[in-house]
mmCIF file with all atom_site columns, C-alpha atoms in Angstrom:
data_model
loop_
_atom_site.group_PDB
_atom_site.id
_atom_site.type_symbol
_atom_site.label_atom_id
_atom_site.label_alt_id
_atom_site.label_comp_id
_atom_site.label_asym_id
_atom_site.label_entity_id
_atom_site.label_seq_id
_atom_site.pdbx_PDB_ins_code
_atom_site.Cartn_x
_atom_site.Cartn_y
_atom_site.Cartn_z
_atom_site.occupancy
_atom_site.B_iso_or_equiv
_atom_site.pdbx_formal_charge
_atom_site.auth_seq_id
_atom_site.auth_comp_id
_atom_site.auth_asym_id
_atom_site.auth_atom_id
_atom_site.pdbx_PDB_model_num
ATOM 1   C CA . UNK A 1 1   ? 10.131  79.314  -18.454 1.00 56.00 ? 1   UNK A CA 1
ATOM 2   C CA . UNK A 1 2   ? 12.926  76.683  -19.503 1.00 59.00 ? 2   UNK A CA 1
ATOM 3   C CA . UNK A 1 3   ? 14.437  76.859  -16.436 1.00 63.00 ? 3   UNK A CA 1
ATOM 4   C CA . UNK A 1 4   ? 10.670  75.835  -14.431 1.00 68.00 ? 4   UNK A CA 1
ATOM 5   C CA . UNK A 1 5   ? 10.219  73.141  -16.822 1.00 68.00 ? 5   UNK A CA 1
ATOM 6   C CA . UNK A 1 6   ? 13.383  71.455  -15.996 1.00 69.00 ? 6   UNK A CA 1
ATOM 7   C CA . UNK A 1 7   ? 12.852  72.320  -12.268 1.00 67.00 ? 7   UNK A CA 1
ATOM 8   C CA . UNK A 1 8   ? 9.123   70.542  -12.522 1.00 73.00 ? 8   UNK A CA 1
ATOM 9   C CA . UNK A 1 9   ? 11.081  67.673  -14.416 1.00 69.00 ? 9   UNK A CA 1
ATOM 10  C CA . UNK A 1 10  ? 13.811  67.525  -11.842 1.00 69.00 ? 10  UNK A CA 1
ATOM 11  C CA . UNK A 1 11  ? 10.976  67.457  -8.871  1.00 70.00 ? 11  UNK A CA 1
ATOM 12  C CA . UNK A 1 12  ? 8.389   64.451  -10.240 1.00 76.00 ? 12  UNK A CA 1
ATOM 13  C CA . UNK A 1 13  ? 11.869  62.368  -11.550 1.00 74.00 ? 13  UNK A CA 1
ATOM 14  C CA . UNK A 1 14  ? 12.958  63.040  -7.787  1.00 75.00 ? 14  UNK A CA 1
ATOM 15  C CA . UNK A 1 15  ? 8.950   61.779  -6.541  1.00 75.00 ? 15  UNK A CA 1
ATOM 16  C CA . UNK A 1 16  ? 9.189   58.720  -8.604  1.00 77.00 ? 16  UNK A CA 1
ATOM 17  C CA . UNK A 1 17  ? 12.518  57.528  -7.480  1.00 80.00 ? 17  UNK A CA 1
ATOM 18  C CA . UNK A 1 18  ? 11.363  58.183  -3.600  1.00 77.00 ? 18  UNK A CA 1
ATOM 19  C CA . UNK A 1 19  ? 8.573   56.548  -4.115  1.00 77.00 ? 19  UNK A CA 1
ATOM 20  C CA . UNK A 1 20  ? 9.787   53.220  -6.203  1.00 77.00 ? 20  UNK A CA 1
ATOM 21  C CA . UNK A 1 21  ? 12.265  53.303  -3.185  1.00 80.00 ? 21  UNK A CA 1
ATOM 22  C CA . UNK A 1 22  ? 9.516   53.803  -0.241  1.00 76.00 ? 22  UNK A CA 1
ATOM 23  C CA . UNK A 1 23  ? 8.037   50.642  -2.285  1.00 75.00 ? 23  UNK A CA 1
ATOM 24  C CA . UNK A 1 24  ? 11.064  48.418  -2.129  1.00 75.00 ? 24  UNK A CA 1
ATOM 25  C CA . UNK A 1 25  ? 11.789  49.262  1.402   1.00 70.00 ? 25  UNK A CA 1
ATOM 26  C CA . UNK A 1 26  ? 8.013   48.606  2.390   1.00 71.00 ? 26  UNK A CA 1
ATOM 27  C CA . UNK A 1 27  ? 8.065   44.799  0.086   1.00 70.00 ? 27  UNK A CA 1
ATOM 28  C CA . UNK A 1 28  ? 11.712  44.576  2.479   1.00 71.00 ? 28  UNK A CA 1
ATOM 29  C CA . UNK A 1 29  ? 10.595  45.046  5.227   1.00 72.00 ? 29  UNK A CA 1
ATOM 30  C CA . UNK A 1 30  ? 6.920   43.265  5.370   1.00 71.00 ? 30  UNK A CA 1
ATOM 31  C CA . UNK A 1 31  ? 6.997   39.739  6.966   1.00 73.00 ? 31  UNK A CA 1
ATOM 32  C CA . UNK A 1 32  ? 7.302   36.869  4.948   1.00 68.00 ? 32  UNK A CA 1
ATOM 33  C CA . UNK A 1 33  ? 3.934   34.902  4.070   1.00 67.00 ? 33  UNK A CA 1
ATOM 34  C CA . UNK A 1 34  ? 3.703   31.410  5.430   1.00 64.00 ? 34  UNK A CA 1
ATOM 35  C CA . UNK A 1 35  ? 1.776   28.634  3.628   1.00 60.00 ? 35  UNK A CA 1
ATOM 36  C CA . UNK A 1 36  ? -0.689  27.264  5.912   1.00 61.00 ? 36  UNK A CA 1
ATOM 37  C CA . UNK A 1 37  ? -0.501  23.026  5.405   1.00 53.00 ? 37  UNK A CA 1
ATOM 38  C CA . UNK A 1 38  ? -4.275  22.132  4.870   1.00 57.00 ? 38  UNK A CA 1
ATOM 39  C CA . UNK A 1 39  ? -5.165  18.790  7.399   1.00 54.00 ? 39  UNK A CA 1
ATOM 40  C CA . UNK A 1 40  ? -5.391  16.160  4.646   1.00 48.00 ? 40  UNK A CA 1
ATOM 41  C CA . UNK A 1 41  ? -8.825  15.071  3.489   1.00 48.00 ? 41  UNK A CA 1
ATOM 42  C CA . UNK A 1 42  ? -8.645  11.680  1.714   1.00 47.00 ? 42  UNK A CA 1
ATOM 43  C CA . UNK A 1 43  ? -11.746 10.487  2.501   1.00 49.00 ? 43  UNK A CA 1
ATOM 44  C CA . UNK A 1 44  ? -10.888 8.394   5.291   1.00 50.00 ? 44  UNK A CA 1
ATOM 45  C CA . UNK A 1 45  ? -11.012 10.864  8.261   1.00 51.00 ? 45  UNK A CA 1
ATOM 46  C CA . UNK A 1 46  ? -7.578  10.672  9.205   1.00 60.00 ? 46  UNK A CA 1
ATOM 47  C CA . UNK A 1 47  ? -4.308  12.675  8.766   1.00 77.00 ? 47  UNK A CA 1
ATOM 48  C CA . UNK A 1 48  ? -3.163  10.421  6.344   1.00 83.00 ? 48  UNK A CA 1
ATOM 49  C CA . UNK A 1 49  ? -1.775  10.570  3.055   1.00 87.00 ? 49  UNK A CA 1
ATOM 50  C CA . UNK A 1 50  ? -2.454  8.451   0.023   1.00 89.00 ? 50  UNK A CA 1
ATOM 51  C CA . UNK A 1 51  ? 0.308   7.671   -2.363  1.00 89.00 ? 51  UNK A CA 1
ATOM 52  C CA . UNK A 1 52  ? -1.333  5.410   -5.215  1.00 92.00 ? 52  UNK A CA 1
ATOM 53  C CA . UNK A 1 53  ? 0.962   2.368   -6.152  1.00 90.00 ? 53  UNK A CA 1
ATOM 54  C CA . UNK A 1 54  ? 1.000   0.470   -9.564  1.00 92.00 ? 54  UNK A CA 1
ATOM 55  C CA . UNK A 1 55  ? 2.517   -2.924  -10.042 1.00 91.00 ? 55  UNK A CA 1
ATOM 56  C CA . UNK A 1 56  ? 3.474   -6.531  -11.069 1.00 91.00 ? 56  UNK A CA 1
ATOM 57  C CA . UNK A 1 57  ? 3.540   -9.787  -9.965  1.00 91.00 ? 57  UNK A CA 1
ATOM 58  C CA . UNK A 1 58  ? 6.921   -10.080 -10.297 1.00 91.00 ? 58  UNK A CA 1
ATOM 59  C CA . UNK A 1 59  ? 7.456   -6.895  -7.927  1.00 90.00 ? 59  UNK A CA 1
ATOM 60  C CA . UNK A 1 60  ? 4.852   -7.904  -5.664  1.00 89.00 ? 60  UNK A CA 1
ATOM 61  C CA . UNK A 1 61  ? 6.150   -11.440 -5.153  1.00 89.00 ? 61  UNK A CA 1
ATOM 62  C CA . UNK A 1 62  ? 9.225   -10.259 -3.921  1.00 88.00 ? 62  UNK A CA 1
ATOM 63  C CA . UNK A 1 63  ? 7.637   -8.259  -1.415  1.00 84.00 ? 63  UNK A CA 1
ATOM 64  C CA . UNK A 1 64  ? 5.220   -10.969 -0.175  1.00 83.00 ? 64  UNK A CA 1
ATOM 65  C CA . UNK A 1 65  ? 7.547   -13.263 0.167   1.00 82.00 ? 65  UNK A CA 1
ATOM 66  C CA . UNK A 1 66  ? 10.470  -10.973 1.890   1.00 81.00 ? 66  UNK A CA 1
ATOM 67  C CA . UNK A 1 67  ? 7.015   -10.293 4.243   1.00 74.00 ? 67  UNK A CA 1
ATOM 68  C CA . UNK A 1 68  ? 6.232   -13.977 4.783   1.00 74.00 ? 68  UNK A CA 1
ATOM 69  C CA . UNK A 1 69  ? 10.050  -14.405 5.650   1.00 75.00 ? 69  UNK A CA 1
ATOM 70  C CA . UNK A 1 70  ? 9.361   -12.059 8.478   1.00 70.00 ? 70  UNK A CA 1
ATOM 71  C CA . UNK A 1 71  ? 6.760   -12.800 9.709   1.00 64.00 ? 71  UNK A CA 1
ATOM 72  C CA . UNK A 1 72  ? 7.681   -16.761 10.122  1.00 63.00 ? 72  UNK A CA 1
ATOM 73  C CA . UNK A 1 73  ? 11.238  -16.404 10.956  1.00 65.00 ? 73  UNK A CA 1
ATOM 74  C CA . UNK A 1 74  ? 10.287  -18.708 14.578  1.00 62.00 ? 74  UNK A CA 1
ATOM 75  C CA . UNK A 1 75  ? 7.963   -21.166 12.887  1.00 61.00 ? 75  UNK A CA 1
ATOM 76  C CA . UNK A 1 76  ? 8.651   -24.686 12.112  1.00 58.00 ? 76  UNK A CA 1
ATOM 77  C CA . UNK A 1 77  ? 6.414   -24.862 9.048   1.00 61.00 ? 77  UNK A CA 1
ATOM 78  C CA . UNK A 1 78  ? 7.979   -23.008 5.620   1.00 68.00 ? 78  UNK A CA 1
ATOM 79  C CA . UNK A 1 79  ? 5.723   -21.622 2.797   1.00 75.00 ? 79  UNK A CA 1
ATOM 80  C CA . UNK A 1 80  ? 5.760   -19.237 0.162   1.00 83.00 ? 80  UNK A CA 1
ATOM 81  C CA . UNK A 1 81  ? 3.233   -17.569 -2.276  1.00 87.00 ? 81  UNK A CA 1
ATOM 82  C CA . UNK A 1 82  ? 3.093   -17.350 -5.600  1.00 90.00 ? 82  UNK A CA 1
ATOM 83  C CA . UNK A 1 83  ? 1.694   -14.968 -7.828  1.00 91.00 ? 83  UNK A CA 1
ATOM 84  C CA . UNK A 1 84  ? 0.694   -16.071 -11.387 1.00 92.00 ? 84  UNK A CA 1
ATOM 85  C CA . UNK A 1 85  ? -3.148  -16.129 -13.155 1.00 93.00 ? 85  UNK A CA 1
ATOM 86  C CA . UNK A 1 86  ? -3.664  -16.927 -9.518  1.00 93.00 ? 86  UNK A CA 1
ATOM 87  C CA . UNK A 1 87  ? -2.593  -16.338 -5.839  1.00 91.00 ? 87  UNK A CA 1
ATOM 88  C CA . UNK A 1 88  ? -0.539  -19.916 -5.352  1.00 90.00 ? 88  UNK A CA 1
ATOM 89  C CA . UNK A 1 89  ? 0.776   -21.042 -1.910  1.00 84.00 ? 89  UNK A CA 1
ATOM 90  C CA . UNK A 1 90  ? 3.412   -23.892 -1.465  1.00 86.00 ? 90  UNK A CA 1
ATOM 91  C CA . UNK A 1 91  ? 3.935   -25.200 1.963   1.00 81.00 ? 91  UNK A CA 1
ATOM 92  C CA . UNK A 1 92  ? 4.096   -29.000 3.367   1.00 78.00 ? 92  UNK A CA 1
ATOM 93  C CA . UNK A 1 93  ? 2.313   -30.826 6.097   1.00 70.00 ? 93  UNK A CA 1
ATOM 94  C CA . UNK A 1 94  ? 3.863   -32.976 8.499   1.00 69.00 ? 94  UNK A CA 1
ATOM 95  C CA . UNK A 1 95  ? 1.948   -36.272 8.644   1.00 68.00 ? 95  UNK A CA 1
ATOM 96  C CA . UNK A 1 96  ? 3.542   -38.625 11.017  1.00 75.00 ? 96  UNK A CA 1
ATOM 97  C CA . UNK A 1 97  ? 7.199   -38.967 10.279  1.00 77.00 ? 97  UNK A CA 1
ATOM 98  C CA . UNK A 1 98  ? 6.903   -37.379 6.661   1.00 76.00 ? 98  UNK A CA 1
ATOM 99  C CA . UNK A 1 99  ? 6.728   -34.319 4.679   1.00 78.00 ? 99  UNK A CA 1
ATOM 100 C CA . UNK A 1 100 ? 3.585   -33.873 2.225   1.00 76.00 ? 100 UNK A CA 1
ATOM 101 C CA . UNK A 1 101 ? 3.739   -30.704 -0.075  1.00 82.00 ? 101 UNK A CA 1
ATOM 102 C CA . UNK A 1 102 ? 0.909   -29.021 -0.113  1.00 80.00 ? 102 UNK A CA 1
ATOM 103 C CA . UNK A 1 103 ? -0.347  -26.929 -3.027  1.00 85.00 ? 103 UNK A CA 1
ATOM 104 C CA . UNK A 1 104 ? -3.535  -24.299 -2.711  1.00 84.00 ? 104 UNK A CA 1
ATOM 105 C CA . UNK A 1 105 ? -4.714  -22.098 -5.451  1.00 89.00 ? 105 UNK A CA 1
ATOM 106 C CA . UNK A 1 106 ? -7.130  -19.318 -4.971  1.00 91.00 ? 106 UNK A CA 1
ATOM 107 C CA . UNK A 1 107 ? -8.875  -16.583 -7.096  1.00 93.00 ? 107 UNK A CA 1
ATOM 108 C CA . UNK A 1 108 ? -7.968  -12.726 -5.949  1.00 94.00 ? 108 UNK A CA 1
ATOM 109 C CA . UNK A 1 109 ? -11.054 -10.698 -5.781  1.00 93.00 ? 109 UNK A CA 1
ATOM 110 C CA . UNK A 1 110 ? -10.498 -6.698  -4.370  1.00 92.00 ? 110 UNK A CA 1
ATOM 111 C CA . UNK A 1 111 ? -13.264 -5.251  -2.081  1.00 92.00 ? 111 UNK A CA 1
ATOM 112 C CA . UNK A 1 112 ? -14.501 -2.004  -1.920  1.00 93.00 ? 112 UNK A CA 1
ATOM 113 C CA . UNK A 1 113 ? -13.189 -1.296  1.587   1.00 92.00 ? 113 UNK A CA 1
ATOM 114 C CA . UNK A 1 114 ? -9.706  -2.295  0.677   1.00 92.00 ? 114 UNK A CA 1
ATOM 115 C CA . UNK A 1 115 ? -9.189  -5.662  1.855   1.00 93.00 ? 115 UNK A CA 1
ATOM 116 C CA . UNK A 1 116 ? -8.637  -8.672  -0.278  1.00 92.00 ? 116 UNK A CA 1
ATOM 117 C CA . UNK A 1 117 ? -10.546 -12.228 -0.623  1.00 93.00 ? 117 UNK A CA 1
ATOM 118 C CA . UNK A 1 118 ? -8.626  -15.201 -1.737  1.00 92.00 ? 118 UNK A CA 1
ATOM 119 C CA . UNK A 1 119 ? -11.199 -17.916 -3.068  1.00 92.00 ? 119 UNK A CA 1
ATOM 120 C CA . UNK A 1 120 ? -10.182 -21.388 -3.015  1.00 88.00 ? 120 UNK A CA 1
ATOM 121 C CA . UNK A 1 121 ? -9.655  -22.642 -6.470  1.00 87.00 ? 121 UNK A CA 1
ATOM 122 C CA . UNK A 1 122 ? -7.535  -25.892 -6.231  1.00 84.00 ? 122 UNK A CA 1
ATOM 123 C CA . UNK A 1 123 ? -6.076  -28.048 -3.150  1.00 82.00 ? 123 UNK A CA 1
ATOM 124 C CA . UNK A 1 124 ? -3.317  -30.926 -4.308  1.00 81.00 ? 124 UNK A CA 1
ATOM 125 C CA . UNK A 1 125 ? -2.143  -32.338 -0.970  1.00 77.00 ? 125 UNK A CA 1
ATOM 126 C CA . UNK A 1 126 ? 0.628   -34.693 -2.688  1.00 75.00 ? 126 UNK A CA 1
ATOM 127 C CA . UNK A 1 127 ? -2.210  -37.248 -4.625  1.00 72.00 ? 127 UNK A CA 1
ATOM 128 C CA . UNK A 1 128 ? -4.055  -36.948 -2.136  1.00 69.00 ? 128 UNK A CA 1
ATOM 129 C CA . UNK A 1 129 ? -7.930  -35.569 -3.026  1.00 66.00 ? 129 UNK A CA 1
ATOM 130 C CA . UNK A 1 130 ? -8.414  -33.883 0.357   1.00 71.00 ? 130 UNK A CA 1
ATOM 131 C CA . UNK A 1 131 ? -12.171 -32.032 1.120   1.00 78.00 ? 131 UNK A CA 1
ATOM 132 C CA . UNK A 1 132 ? -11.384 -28.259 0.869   1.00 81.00 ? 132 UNK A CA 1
ATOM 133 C CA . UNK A 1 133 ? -12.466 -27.358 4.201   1.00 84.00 ? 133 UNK A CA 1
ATOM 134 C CA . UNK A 1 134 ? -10.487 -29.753 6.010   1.00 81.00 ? 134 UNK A CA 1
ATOM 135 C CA . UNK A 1 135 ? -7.312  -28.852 4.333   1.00 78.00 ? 135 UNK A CA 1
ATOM 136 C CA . UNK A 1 136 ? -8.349  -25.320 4.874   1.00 83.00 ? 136 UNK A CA 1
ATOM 137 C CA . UNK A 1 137 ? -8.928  -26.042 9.030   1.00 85.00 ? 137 UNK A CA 1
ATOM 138 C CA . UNK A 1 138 ? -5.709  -27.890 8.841   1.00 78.00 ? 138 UNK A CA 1
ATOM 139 C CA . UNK A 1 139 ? -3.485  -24.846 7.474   1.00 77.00 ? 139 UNK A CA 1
ATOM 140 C CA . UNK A 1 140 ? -5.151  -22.333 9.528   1.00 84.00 ? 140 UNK A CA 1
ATOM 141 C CA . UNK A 1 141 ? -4.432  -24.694 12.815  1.00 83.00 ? 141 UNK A CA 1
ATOM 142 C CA . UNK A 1 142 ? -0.712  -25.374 11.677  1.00 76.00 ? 142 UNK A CA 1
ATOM 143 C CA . UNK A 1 143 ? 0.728   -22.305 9.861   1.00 72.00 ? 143 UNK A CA 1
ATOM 144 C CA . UNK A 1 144 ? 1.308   -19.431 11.886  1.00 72.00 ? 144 UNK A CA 1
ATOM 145 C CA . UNK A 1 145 ? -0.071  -16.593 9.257   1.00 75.00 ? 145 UNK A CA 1
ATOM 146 C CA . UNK A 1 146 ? -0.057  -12.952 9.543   1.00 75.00 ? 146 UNK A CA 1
ATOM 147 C CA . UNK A 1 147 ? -2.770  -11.916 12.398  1.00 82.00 ? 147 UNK A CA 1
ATOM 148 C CA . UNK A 1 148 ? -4.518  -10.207 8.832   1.00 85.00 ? 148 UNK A CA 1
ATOM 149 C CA . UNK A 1 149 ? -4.729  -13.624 7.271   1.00 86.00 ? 149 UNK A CA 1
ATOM 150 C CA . UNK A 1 150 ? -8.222  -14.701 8.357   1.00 90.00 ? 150 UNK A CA 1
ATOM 151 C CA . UNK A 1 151 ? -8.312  -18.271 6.862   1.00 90.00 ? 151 UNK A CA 1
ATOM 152 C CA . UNK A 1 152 ? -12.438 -19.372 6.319   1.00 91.00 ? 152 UNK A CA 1
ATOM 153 C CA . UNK A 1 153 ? -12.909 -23.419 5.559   1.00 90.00 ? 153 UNK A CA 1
ATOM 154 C CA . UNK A 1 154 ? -16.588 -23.325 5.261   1.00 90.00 ? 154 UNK A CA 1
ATOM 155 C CA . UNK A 1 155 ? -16.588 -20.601 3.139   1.00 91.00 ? 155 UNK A CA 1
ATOM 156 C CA . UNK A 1 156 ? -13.193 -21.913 0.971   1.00 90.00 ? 156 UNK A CA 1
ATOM 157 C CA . UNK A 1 157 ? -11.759 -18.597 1.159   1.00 91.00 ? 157 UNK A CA 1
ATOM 158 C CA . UNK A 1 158 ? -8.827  -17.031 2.712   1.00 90.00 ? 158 UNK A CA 1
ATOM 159 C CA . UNK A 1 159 ? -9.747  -13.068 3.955   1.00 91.00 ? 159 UNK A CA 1
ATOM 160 C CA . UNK A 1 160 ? -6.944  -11.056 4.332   1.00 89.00 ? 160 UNK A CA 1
ATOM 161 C CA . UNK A 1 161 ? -7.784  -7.868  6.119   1.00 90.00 ? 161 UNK A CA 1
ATOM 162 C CA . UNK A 1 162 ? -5.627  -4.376  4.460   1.00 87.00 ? 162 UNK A CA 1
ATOM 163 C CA . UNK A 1 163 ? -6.117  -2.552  7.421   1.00 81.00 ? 163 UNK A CA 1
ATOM 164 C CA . UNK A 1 164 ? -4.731  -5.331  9.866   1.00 83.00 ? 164 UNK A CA 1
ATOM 165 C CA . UNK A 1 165 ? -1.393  -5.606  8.261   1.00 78.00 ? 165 UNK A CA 1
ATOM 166 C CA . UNK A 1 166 ? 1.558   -4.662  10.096  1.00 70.00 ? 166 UNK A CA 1
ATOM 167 C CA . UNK A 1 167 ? 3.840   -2.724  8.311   1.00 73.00 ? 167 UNK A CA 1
ATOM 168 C CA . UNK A 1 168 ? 6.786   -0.386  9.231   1.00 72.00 ? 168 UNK A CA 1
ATOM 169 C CA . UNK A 1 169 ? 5.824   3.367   10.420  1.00 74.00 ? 169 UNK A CA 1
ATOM 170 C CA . UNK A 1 170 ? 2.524   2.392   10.527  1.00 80.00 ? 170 UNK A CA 1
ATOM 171 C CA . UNK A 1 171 ? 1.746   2.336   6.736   1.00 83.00 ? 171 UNK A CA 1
ATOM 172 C CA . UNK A 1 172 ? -1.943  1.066   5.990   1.00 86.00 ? 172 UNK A CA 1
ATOM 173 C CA . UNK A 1 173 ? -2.495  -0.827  2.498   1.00 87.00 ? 173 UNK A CA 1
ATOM 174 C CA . UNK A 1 174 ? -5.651  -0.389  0.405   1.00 91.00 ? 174 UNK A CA 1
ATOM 175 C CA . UNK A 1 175 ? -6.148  -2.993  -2.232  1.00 92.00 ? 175 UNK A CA 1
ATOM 176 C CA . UNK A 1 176 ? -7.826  -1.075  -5.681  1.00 93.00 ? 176 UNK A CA 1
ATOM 177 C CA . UNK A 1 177 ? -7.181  -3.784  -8.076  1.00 93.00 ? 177 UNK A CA 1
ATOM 178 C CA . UNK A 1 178 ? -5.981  -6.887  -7.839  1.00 91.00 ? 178 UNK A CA 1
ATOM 179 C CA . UNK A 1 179 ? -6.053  -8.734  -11.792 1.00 93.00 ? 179 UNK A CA 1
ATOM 180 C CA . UNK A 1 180 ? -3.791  -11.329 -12.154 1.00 92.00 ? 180 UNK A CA 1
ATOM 181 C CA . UNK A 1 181 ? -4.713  -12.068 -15.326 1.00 93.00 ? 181 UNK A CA 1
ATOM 182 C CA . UNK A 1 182 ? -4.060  -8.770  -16.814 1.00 92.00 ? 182 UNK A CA 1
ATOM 183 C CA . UNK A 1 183 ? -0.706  -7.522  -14.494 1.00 92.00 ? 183 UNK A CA 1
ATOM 184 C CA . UNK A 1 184 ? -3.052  -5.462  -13.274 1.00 91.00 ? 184 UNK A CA 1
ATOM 185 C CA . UNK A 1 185 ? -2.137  -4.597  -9.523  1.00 92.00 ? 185 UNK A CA 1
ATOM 186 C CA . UNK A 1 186 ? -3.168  -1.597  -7.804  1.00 93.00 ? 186 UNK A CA 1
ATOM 187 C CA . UNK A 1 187 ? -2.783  -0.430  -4.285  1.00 90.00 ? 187 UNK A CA 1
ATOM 188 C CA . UNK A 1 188 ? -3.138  2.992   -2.534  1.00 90.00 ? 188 UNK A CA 1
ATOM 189 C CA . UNK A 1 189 ? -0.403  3.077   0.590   1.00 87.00 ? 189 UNK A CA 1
ATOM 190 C CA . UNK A 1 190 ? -1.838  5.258   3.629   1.00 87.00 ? 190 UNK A CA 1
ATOM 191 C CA . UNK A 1 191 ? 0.567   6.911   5.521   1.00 86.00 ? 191 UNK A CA 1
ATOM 192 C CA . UNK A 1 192 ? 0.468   8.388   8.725   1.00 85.00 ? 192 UNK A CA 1
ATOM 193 C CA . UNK A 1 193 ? 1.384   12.291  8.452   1.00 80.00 ? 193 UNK A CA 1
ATOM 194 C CA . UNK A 1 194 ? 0.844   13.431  12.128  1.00 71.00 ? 194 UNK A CA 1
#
């Protein structure tokens, strides 16, 4: 009878260890379970991911201005913007044989679809007290401005279209908020994942 228990033992210890190895050599041997990417979905219809972007105007002037310096690397006419409580561009006119300096100030307001207005606060044009729209037709005539920069003089406002901006690999900007005021500078940066 002692001997059948210890036979009985002998046989299930025997069963489990076959079967615990059956089990290993089964999770060994069964292919390896890829992750399936999911196409993205950010609302916009495209393949393309969002990366949401906090900031300053300190930051962000560097990187306008490195931009501007890009973009007008063949033009004869030099400006620069300024972010403070306001969007500020510096530039000059040439009037005859001289150099004005020419000082615009503008009001940042964010849109829903992402782009960006820029409405005309102040114009100094060296004392000069210039009508807005004029000064206005006169930059957009002279300056050679991003193909985004959609300057308005009968509306006094400057439009600058996201979606138009050129950027390396294709990277699309979205403009969330855009509060001088505050520091309060927030972008979402599409890019292309196909």
């Amino acid at each position: 009878m002692i001997k059948n228990k210890w036979k009985i033992g002998f046989f299930i210890l025997l069963g489990v260890i076959a079967a615990a190895i059956l089990l290993i050599w089964f999770l060994i041997a069964s292919p390896v379970e890829e992750t399936k990417l999911e196409p993205g979905t950010n609302g916009s219809g495209t393949d393309d991911v969002a990366f949401n972007v906090s900031t300053n105007k300190r930051d962000l002037n560097r990187v306008i201005n490195h931009y501007l310096e890009e973009e007008v690397k063949n033009s004869q006419i030099d400006y620069q913007v300024l972010l403070t409580d306001e969007v500020e561009l510096y530039g000059t006119l040439p009037l005859f044989s001289q150099e004005l300096e020419l000082k615009l100030t503008f009001e940042p307001q964010a849109l829903k679809n992402g782009d960006l207005i820029l409405n005309q606060r102040s114009i100094s044009v060296g004392k000069l007290n210039l009508p807005v729209s004029t000064v206005l037709k006169f930059v957009r005539d002279s300056y050679d401005l991003p193909d985004a920069v959609n300057i308005q003089p009968k509306e006094e406002r400057v439009y600058v279209s996201m979606q138009r901006l050129k950027l390396k690999s294709d990277i699309k900007v979205r403009v969330n908020e855009f509060d001088l005021k505050k520091d309060n500078i927030k972008f979402t940066l599409l890019v292309p994942a196909d």
